[in-house]
């Protein structure tokens, strides 16, 4: 059954993600689209026919044509649009490439700031470099999306101010041995900054009236926009790893070639090429994700189907290993840390598998659950058991060795993970029993992401003074 509101949201979502239209343009285009649909419906056309024809009429707009032409899926309305050979579009694409190169270069050069402040020895001043690393990764991406999405300047500046605020707090707070609170702050900074990137990726929250009289939320708070962002992060990781591996091979070949002529470039590589290359990868990978969207969309479901059963086997093996050596496992601190790392990866994989699910299935829930949904449910059940094991181990260590910043952070994160996994478990059970739509799982999980951002702020801002900056 054709769902007009779902199709309009998809239409606007793709335009938002494409990025060359301002929000005022999007609002005007949506208003024009709905007016056309209403007019065609009054002439006796069915909703689906009216929607397709209205989209086709809007396809005469050059910029709109170009943006829809970037997306290649099975939806008929996307195939109705013809790309335009537009000099304005060519000029904008050229500007985008220049911007990406500038951001990459600036990110790499900013990594040298600690050196000019007197912290040249990375081995003895790792803390100073790790403090600015999340900023060097996420700030250029935020600036890229501000330009790409034509976001409001004042709102964007307000959100951007959180980056220097984090840096100010990390510098203001003293760091006392054994430096646990400083390490925890640096570990949680990427979570907070990835959450900030939500805003720049999806844009301001906008309430749009619909034909049925209800209001729909568009922008960074929209669950589907957030799920698209999760998918973007997964794709960004894939491209970053691929580019990074290629860079490592290139560096190795360069060093080897120059050694043949008696020149040692190791120090130059470590001091300049490595930081410029590492931090410069992220803006380039972000650009490539958008340009190679069709390719990566075909890879995402395959990756999800490969890794879900593999992680399920890993979790079952962990449970069996724990049951066979209960006392040893509880005494092994590194094993509990390993449990937490695997649980975080399992949650990330679950989110990525959600984004890999066909949009129409997510939106309407008309298609029955598949084998991969059942495997995901089994993965969540196994993750709940592993989390309970980790929580019991942390509780035992708390009673035996007392409260520390690390134990408090680990306990809090495991509690949050357990609540998240239990909510996912209940939602998946209802979905597999045919009593709920998949979109309800998406809405619940995307809203729960706010909890992780709040927890990251607590660890960064409150933990250091609470635990004496140790």
XYZ file of C-alpha atoms in Angstrom:
470
model
C 0.000 0.000 0.000
C 1.331 3.416 -1.010
C 2.219 5.652 1.953
C 2.342 9.264 0.812
C 3.884 10.665 3.996
C 6.622 8.036 4.005
C 7.484 8.824 0.376
C 7.544 12.585 1.014
C 9.865 12.057 3.981
C 12.138 9.870 1.853
C 12.133 12.484 -0.892
C 13.070 15.263 1.505
C 15.576 13.085 3.355
C 17.524 12.350 0.199
C 17.551 16.016 -0.748
C 18.792 16.947 2.730
C 21.576 14.368 2.610
C 22.548 15.397 -0.927
C 23.318 18.777 0.485
C 23.294 21.483 -2.202
C 19.903 22.951 -1.269
C 19.376 25.300 1.667
C 16.699 24.605 4.253
C 14.588 27.457 2.987
C 14.839 25.928 -0.507
C 13.794 22.556 0.882
C 10.806 24.035 2.652
C 9.700 25.832 -0.510
C 10.144 22.704 -2.616
C 8.187 20.565 -0.161
C 5.383 23.120 -0.100
C 5.352 23.174 -3.902
C 5.370 19.377 -4.044
C 2.399 19.099 -1.687
C 0.478 21.776 -3.593
C 1.041 19.843 -6.824
C -0.066 16.584 -5.201
C -3.254 18.187 -3.896
C -3.974 19.741 -7.291
C -3.463 16.478 -9.133
C -5.525 14.578 -6.567
C -8.420 17.005 -7.141
C -8.216 16.121 -10.829
C -8.931 12.473 -9.980
C -5.416 10.968 -9.835
C -4.530 8.376 -7.225
C -2.080 9.445 -4.522
C 0.792 7.428 -5.971
C 0.251 8.778 -9.487
C -0.079 12.327 -8.182
C 3.156 11.980 -6.179
C 5.148 10.596 -9.109
C 3.894 13.269 -11.477
C 4.531 16.061 -8.948
C 8.107 14.846 -8.442
C 8.560 14.721 -12.216
C 7.435 18.346 -12.516
C 9.903 19.396 -9.824
C 12.546 17.514 -11.781
C 12.719 20.445 -14.180
C 14.607 22.376 -11.502
C 18.291 21.981 -12.460
C 19.742 21.600 -8.992
C 17.009 19.188 -7.972
C 17.634 17.092 -11.085
C 21.327 16.840 -10.318
C 20.861 15.864 -6.702
C 18.289 13.143 -7.409
C 20.484 11.781 -10.178
C 23.174 10.978 -7.578
C 20.862 8.427 -5.930
C 20.311 5.133 -7.723
C 17.842 2.747 -6.075
C 14.798 0.829 -7.132
C 12.249 3.544 -6.340
C 10.485 4.669 -9.485
C 10.242 8.343 -8.528
C 14.033 8.623 -8.377
C 14.322 7.189 -11.889
C 11.958 9.809 -13.332
C 14.523 12.571 -12.982
C 17.082 13.384 -15.663
C 20.493 14.764 -14.686
C 21.274 18.237 -15.925
C 24.601 19.294 -17.404
C 24.702 22.386 -15.251
C 27.752 24.721 -15.074
C 26.647 25.839 -11.604
C 26.728 22.241 -10.430
C 30.176 21.718 -11.951
C 31.439 24.841 -10.196
C 30.011 23.729 -6.860
C 31.590 20.268 -7.203
C 34.957 21.868 -7.882
C 34.556 24.084 -4.798
C 33.699 21.012 -2.750
C 36.907 19.231 -3.765
C 38.978 22.330 -2.928
C 37.240 22.627 0.461
C 37.911 18.958 1.264
C 41.611 19.353 0.444
C 41.876 22.530 2.555
C 40.153 20.888 5.533
C 42.405 17.834 5.239
C 45.526 19.986 5.159
C 44.366 22.151 8.092
C 43.542 19.073 10.199
C 47.024 17.693 9.607
C 48.747 21.008 10.327
C 46.754 21.541 13.539
C 48.131 18.248 14.818
C 51.488 20.054 15.059
C 50.135 22.592 17.585
C 51.438 20.708 20.665
C 54.878 20.665 19.050
C 54.944 24.463 18.853
C 53.755 24.690 22.464
C 56.823 22.803 23.637
C 55.439 19.241 23.666
C 57.563 17.856 20.841
C 58.271 14.448 22.366
C 55.092 12.482 21.654
C 56.203 9.583 23.853
C 56.353 11.788 26.974
C 53.416 14.058 26.057
C 50.837 11.650 24.717
C 48.103 13.255 26.834
C 48.365 16.589 25.007
C 48.130 14.963 21.594
C 45.243 12.688 22.543
C 43.309 15.664 23.919
C 43.162 17.433 20.566
C 42.816 14.300 18.396
C 38.967 14.121 18.566
C 38.747 17.814 17.657
C 41.071 17.343 14.679
C 38.856 14.520 13.421
C 35.352 15.894 13.985
C 35.800 19.656 13.615
C 36.770 19.494 9.888
C 33.828 17.162 9.233
C 31.492 19.597 10.986
C 32.776 22.497 8.864
C 32.351 20.386 5.736
C 28.708 19.648 6.525
C 28.021 23.288 7.399
C 29.030 24.159 3.844
C 27.512 21.058 2.264
C 24.129 21.467 3.964
C 24.125 25.322 3.875
C 23.321 25.305 7.588
C 22.317 28.435 9.543
C 25.509 30.215 10.598
C 24.548 31.346 14.111
C 23.185 27.968 15.184
C 26.210 26.240 13.700
C 28.602 28.536 15.561
C 26.760 27.822 18.805
C 27.176 24.056 18.366
C 30.774 24.484 17.190
C 31.554 26.326 20.431
C 31.376 22.970 22.234
C 34.660 21.942 20.584
C 36.737 24.760 22.182
C 34.726 24.323 25.392
C 35.895 20.699 25.606
C 39.468 21.756 24.907
C 39.265 24.482 27.573
C 37.965 22.030 30.182
C 40.598 19.421 29.325
C 43.342 22.051 29.717
C 41.806 23.687 32.807
C 41.356 20.442 34.734
C 44.598 19.261 36.383
C 45.820 15.759 35.658
C 47.159 13.827 38.649
C 48.605 10.320 38.711
C 47.407 7.731 37.812
C 45.598 9.986 35.268
C 42.425 7.869 35.134
C 39.978 10.767 34.833
C 42.043 12.381 32.062
C 42.114 9.107 30.141
C 38.379 8.608 30.621
C 37.661 12.125 29.341
C 39.702 11.510 26.210
C 38.011 8.152 25.620
C 34.526 9.681 25.882
C 35.271 12.809 23.841
C 34.751 11.009 20.485
C 31.276 9.911 21.641
C 30.289 13.491 22.435
C 31.745 14.893 19.221
C 30.187 12.194 17.064
C 26.887 13.178 18.666
C 27.538 16.828 17.751
C 28.115 15.702 14.190
C 24.482 14.522 14.235
C 23.421 18.150 14.059
C 25.710 19.088 11.189
C 24.791 15.952 9.245
C 21.034 16.268 9.640
C 20.598 20.015 10.110
C 18.347 21.913 12.526
C 15.195 20.263 13.802
C 12.259 21.434 11.654
C 8.588 20.630 12.243
C 6.784 20.131 8.920
C 2.981 19.960 8.557
C 1.660 16.971 6.615
C -1.500 16.371 4.602
C -3.121 14.248 7.318
C -2.898 17.092 9.833
C -0.018 15.718 11.884
C 3.398 17.341 12.240
C 6.571 15.506 11.281
C 10.035 16.315 12.584
C 12.818 16.751 10.040
C 16.470 17.333 10.738
C 18.930 15.824 13.170
C 16.284 14.579 15.613
C 14.427 12.562 12.963
C 15.013 8.822 13.632
C 15.581 8.018 9.954
C 18.089 10.861 9.626
C 19.918 9.527 12.674
C 19.924 6.027 11.220
C 21.342 7.393 7.972
C 24.045 9.046 10.076
C 24.876 5.712 11.738
C 25.227 4.238 8.292
C 27.413 7.153 7.268
C 29.727 6.469 10.224
C 30.020 2.820 9.178
C 30.795 3.803 5.596
C 33.267 6.432 6.804
C 35.063 3.755 8.811
C 35.253 1.481 5.755
C 36.686 4.193 3.507
C 39.084 5.425 6.200
C 40.512 1.936 6.688
C 40.886 1.381 2.936
C 42.595 4.729 2.378
C 44.751 4.223 5.478
C 45.944 0.795 4.316
C 46.793 2.252 0.926
C 48.689 5.080 2.621
C 50.687 2.645 4.768
C 51.724 0.678 1.690
C 52.705 3.901 -0.096
C 54.769 5.102 2.884
C 56.521 1.735 3.187
C 57.403 1.771 -0.510
C 58.650 5.371 -0.247
C 60.885 4.619 2.747
C 62.250 1.507 1.064
C 62.973 3.346 -2.191
C 64.863 6.184 -0.510
C 66.843 3.752 1.646
C 68.205 2.265 -1.562
C 69.869 5.602 -2.341
C 71.090 6.081 1.227
C 68.439 8.510 2.508
C 66.558 7.926 5.774
C 63.098 9.517 5.697
C 61.809 7.870 8.881
C 61.900 11.005 11.034
C 60.245 13.134 8.337
C 57.554 10.487 7.820
C 56.788 10.245 11.545
C 56.875 14.011 12.161
C 54.951 15.240 9.112
C 53.585 12.680 6.678
C 51.961 10.428 9.312
C 49.948 13.152 11.152
C 49.057 14.960 7.922
C 47.932 11.697 6.388
C 46.037 10.364 9.402
C 43.964 13.467 10.151
C 43.609 14.319 6.473
C 41.963 10.982 5.739
C 38.646 11.810 7.415
C 37.466 14.760 5.250
C 38.526 12.864 2.114
C 36.708 9.713 3.247
C 33.599 11.769 4.062
C 33.608 13.220 0.561
C 34.053 9.778 -0.989
C 31.158 8.342 1.029
C 28.834 10.869 -0.615
C 30.300 10.401 -4.088
C 30.277 6.604 -3.959
C 26.912 6.255 -2.258
C 25.527 3.731 -4.755
C 28.489 1.381 -4.335
C 28.534 1.467 -0.552
C 24.746 0.975 -0.325
C 25.179 -2.398 -2.043
C 28.029 -3.357 0.321
C 26.337 -2.409 3.629
C 23.749 -5.247 3.739
C 26.435 -7.773 2.772
C 28.745 -6.624 5.581
C 25.906 -6.804 8.100
C 25.044 -10.358 7.028
C 28.683 -11.450 7.258
C 29.475 -10.039 10.700
C 26.210 -10.739 12.581
C 26.706 -14.541 12.655
C 30.458 -14.133 13.287
C 29.878 -11.915 16.330
C 27.170 -14.301 17.537
C 29.729 -17.128 17.519
C 32.215 -14.906 19.388
C 29.684 -14.031 22.101
C 28.624 -17.658 22.567
C 32.294 -18.642 22.829
C 32.828 -15.960 25.477
C 29.897 -17.239 27.522
C 31.171 -20.829 27.322
C 34.704 -19.711 28.242
C 33.385 -17.781 31.246
C 31.283 -20.682 32.527
C 34.289 -22.983 32.348
C 36.555 -20.593 34.329
C 34.225 -18.488 36.477
C 36.619 -17.578 39.282
C 39.571 -16.873 36.983
C 37.431 -14.690 34.734
C 36.193 -12.536 37.622
C 39.756 -11.965 38.763
C 40.925 -11.086 35.259
C 40.466 -7.332 34.786
C 41.520 -7.422 31.128
C 38.864 -10.018 30.343
C 36.149 -7.732 31.694
C 37.525 -4.869 29.591
C 37.490 -7.191 26.575
C 33.835 -7.977 27.289
C 32.996 -4.269 27.233
C 34.834 -3.696 23.944
C 33.004 -6.586 22.293
C 29.646 -5.368 23.640
C 30.274 -1.912 22.182
C 31.118 -3.503 18.818
C 27.980 -5.657 18.972
C 25.820 -2.586 19.594
C 27.534 -0.763 16.714
C 26.943 -3.769 14.442
C 23.282 -3.917 15.469
C 22.837 -0.239 14.610
C 24.616 -0.714 11.288
C 22.423 -3.719 10.437
C 19.364 -1.540 11.119
C 20.568 1.023 8.609
C 21.304 -1.740 6.070
C 17.677 -2.924 6.213
C 15.584 -1.812 3.255
C 14.008 1.604 3.914
C 10.502 0.527 2.912
C 10.662 -2.447 5.275
C 11.747 -0.161 8.112
C 9.092 2.426 7.365
C 6.011 0.235 6.840
C 6.915 -3.085 8.432
C 4.833 -4.840 5.754
C 7.532 -7.450 5.026
C 7.804 -10.318 7.564
C 10.990 -10.728 9.533
C 13.899 -12.543 7.925
C 16.571 -14.994 9.050
C 18.901 -12.035 9.692
C 16.372 -10.492 12.080
C 16.322 -13.777 14.018
C 20.131 -13.857 14.085
C 20.169 -10.256 15.293
C 17.718 -11.212 18.056
C 20.010 -14.111 19.065
C 22.991 -11.713 19.010
C 21.169 -9.323 21.358
C 20.248 -12.152 23.753
C 23.879 -13.288 23.871
C 25.001 -9.669 24.403
C 22.606 -9.312 27.351
C 24.138 -12.414 28.988
C 27.680 -11.128 28.393
C 26.727 -7.722 29.829
C 25.285 -9.357 32.940
C 28.548 -11.281 33.370
C 30.553 -8.068 32.984
C 28.330 -6.212 35.460
C 28.637 -8.962 38.059
C 32.431 -8.943 37.629
C 32.605 -5.157 38.057
C 30.345 -5.356 41.129
C 32.655 -7.951 42.713
C 35.701 -5.785 42.014
C 33.926 -2.741 43.475
C 33.225 -4.569 46.751
C 36.739 -6.017 46.862
C 38.887 -3.036 45.822
C 36.661 0.005 46.347
C 35.354 2.700 44.040
C 37.621 4.305 41.453
C 36.959 6.456 38.399
C 37.576 3.535 36.024
C 35.257 1.184 37.896
C 32.528 3.823 38.166
C 32.739 4.571 34.446
C 32.736 0.878 33.525
C 29.784 0.156 35.823
C 27.753 3.083 34.488
C 28.446 2.195 30.866
C 27.499 -1.441 31.402
C 24.248 -0.419 33.067
C 23.422 1.864 30.122
C 24.345 -0.906 27.664
C 22.188 -3.405 29.555
C 19.151 -1.102 29.490
C 19.725 -0.458 25.793
C 20.075 -4.167 24.999
C 16.968 -5.081 27.013
C 14.941 -2.455 25.150
C 16.258 -3.795 21.846
C 15.461 -7.341 22.945
C 11.857 -6.502 23.801
C 11.345 -4.545 20.568
C 12.835 -7.297 18.399
C 10.701 -9.922 20.139
C 7.547 -7.944 19.397
C 8.666 -7.434 15.809
C 9.484 -11.121 15.223
C 6.115 -12.073 16.754
C 4.398 -9.824 14.205
C 3.027 -7.432 16.837
C 5.139 -4.404 15.994
C 6.740 -2.637 13.053
C 10.494 -2.435 12.585
C 10.302 1.344 12.519
C 9.429 1.303 16.232
C 12.780 -0.373 16.922
C 14.499 2.369 14.946
C 12.686 5.165 16.799
C 13.478 3.692 20.212
C 17.143 3.101 19.460
C 17.756 6.461 17.819
C 16.257 8.262 20.823
C 18.358 6.188 23.213
C 21.537 7.522 21.592
C 20.947 10.729 23.577
C 21.704 8.751 26.756
C 25.229 7.939 25.544
C 25.903 11.613 24.792
C 24.672 12.638 28.265
C 26.864 9.979 29.873
C 29.877 11.210 27.883
C 29.291 14.747 29.217
C 29.057 13.389 32.781
C 32.377 11.542 32.447
C 34.152 14.487 30.792
C 32.827 17.282 33.017
C 31.899 15.722 36.387
C 34.177 12.712 36.872
C 37.480 14.658 37.169
C 36.401 16.842 40.145
C 34.434 13.974 41.707
C 37.501 11.728 41.770
C 40.066 14.402 42.579
C 41.373 14.675 38.989
C 43.178 11.341 39.477
